[in-house]
PDB file of C-alpha atoms in Angstrom:
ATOM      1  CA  UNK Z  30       2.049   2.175  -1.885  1.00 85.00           C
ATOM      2  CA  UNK Z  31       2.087   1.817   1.879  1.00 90.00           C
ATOM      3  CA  UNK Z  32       5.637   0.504   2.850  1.00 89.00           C
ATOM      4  CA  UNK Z  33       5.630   1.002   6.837  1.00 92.00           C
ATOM      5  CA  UNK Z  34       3.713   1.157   9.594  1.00 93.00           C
ATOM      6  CA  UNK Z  35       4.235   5.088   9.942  1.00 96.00           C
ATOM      7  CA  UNK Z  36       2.700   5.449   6.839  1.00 95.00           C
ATOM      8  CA  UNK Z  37      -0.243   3.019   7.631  1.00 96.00           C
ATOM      9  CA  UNK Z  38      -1.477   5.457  10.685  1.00 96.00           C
ATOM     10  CA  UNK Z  39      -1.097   8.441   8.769  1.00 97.00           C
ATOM     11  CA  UNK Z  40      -3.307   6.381   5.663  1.00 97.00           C
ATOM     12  CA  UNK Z  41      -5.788   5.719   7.995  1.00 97.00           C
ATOM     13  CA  UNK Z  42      -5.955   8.991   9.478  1.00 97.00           C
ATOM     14  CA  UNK Z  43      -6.842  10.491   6.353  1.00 97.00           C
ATOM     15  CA  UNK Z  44      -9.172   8.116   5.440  1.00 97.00           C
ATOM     16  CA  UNK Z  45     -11.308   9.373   8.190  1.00 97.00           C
ATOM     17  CA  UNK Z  46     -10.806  12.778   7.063  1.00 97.00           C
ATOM     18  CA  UNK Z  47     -12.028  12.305   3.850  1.00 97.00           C
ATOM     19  CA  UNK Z  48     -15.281  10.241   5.195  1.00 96.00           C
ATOM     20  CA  UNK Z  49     -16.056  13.815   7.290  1.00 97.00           C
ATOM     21  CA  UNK Z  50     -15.750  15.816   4.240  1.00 96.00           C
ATOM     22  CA  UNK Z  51     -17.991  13.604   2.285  1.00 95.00           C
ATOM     23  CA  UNK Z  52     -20.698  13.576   5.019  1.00 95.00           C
ATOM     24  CA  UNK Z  53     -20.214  17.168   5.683  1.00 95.00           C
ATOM     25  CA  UNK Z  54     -20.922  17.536   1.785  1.00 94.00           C
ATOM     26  CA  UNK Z  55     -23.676  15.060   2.027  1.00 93.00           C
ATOM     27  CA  UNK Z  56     -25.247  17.042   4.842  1.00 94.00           C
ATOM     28  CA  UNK Z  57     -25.803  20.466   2.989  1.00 92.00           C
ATOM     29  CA  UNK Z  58     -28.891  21.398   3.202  1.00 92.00           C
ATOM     30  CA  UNK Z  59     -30.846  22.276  -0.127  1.00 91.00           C
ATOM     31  CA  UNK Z  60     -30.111  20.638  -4.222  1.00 91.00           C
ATOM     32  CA  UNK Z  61     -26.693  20.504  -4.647  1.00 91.00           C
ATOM     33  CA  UNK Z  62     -24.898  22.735  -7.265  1.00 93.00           C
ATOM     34  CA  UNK Z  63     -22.311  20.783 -10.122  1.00 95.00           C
ATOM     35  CA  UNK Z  64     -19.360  21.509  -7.846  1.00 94.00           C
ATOM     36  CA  UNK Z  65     -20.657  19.892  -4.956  1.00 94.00           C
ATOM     37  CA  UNK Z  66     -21.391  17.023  -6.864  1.00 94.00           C
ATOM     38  CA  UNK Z  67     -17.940  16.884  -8.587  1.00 96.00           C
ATOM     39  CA  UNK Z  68     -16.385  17.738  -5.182  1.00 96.00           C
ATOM     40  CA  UNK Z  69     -18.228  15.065  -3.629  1.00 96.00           C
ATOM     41  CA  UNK Z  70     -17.146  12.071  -6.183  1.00 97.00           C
ATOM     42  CA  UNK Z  71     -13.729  13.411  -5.964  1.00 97.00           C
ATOM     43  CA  UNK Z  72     -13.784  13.221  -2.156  1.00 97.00           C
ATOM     44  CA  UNK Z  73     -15.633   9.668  -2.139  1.00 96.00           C
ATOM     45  CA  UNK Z  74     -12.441   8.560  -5.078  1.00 97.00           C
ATOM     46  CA  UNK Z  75      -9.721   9.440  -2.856  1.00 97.00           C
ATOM     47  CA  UNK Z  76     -11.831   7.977  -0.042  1.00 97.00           C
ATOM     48  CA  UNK Z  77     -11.509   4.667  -2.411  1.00 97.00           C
ATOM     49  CA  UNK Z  78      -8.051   5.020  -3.518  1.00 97.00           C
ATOM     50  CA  UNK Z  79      -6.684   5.387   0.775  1.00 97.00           C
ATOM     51  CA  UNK Z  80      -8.996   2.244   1.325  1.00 96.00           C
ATOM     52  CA  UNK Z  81      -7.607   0.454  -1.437  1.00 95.00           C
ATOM     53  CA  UNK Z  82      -4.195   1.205  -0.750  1.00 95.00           C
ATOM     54  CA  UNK Z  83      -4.955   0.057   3.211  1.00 95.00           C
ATOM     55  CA  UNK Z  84      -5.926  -3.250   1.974  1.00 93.00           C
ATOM     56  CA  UNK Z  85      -3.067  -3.644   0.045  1.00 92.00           C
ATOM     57  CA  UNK Z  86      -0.897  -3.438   2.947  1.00 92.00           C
ATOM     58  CA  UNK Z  87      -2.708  -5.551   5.125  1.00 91.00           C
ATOM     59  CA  UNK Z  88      -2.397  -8.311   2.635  1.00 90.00           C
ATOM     60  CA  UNK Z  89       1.439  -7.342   2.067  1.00 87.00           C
ATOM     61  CA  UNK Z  90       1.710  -7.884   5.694  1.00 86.00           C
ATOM     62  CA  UNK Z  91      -0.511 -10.725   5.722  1.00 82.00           C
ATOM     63  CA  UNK Z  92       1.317 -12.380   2.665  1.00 76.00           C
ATOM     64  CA  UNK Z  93      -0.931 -12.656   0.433  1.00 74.00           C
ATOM     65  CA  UNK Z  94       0.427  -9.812  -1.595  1.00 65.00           C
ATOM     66  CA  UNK Z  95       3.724  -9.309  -3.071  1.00 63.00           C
ATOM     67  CA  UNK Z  96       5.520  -6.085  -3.685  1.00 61.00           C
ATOM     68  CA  UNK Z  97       7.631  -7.139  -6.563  1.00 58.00           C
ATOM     69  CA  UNK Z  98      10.287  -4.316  -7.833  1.00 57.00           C
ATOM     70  CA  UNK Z  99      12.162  -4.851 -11.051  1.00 52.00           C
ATOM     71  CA  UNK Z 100      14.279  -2.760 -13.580  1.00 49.00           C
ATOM     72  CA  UNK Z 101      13.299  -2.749 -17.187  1.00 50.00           C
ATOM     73  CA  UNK Z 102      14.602  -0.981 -19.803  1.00 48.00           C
ATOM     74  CA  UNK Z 103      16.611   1.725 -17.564  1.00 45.00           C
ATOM     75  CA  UNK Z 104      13.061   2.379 -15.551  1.00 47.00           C
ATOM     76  CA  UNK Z 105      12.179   0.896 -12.439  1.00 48.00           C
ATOM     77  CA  UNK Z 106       8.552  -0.267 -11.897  1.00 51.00           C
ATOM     78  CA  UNK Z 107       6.756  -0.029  -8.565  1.00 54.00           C
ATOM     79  CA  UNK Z 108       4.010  -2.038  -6.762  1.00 50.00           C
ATOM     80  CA  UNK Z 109       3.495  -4.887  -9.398  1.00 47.00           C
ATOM     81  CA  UNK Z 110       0.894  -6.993  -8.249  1.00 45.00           C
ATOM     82  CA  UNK Z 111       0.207 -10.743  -8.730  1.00 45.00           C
ATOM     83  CA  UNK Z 112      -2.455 -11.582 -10.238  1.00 44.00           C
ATOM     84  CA  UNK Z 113      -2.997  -7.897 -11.242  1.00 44.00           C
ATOM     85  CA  UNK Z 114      -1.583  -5.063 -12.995  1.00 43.00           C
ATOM     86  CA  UNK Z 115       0.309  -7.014 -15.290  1.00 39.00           C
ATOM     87  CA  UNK Z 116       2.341  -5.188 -17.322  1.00 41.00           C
ATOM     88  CA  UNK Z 117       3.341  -6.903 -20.637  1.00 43.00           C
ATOM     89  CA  UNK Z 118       6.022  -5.468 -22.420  1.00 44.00           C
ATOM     90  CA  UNK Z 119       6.744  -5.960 -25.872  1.00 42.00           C
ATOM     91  CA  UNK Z 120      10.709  -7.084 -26.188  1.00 44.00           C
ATOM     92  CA  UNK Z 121      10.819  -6.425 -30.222  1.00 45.00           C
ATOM     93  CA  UNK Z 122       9.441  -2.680 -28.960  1.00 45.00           C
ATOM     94  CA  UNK Z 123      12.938  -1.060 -28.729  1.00 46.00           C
ATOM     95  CA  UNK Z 124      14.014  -2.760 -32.264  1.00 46.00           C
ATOM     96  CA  UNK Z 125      11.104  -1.032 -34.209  1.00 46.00           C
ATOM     97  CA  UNK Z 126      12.895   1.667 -34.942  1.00 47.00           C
ATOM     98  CA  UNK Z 127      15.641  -0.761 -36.119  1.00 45.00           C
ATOM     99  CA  UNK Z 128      13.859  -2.539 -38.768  1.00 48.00           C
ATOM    100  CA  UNK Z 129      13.283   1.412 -40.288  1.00 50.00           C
ATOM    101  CA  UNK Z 130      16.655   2.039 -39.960  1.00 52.00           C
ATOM    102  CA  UNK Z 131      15.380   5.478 -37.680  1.00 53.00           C
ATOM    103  CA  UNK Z 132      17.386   4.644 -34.340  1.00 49.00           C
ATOM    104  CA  UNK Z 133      20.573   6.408 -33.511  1.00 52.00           C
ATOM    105  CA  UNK Z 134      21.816   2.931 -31.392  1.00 51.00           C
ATOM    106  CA  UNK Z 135      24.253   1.216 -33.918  1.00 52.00           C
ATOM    107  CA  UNK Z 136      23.588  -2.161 -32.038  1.00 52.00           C
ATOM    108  CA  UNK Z 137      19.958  -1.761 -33.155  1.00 50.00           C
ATOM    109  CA  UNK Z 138      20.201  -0.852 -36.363  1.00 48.00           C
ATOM    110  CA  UNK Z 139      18.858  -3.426 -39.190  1.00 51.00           C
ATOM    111  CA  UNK Z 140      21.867  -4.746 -41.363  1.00 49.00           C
ATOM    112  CA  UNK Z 141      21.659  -4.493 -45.018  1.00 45.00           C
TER     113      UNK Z 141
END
């Protein structure tokens, strides 16, 4: 994710980059082989991923997207989105070992 302005330029600067090597692919002359098709769609995806990632800043900086950062379970997750990429996590997950009596955590362990 795009956090600064710095960032942004350089983002955008590759963007272009990319569009030149996809027209330069696009421009060969002749029936293209299977890796000039496969370099092409990997070109145009990273194309897509910078533009994405552009947009999301502009609406970060815009406010109409929030960067939300939050620790879970000892791991910190990145770039949660609203509205999208939600990530659902199941809280009886860590006990399932517990009810099998398989985890080494004492405080998890299933009393009999």
């Amino acid at each position: 994710m795009i956090t600064n302005e710095v960032q942004y330029r350089a983002t955008k600067a590759h963007l272009e980059r990319f569009k030149e090597a996809a027209a330069n692919i696009e421009d060969r002359p002749g029936k293209r082989t299977k890796l000039e098709r496969l370099e092409l769609d990997a070109v145009r995806a990273q194309a897509e991923h910078l533009r994405a990632e552009l947009a999301d800043f502009d609406q970060l900086r815009g406010g109409t997207l929030f960067d939300v950062r939050c620790r879970v379970v000892g791991r910190t997750v990145h770039g949660a989105r609203q509205g999208t990429h939600r990530t659902r996590l199941d809280p009886t997950s860590a006990r399932r070992g517990a009810r099998d009596g398989r985890t080494t955590d004492p405080t998890l362990r299933s009393q009999r």
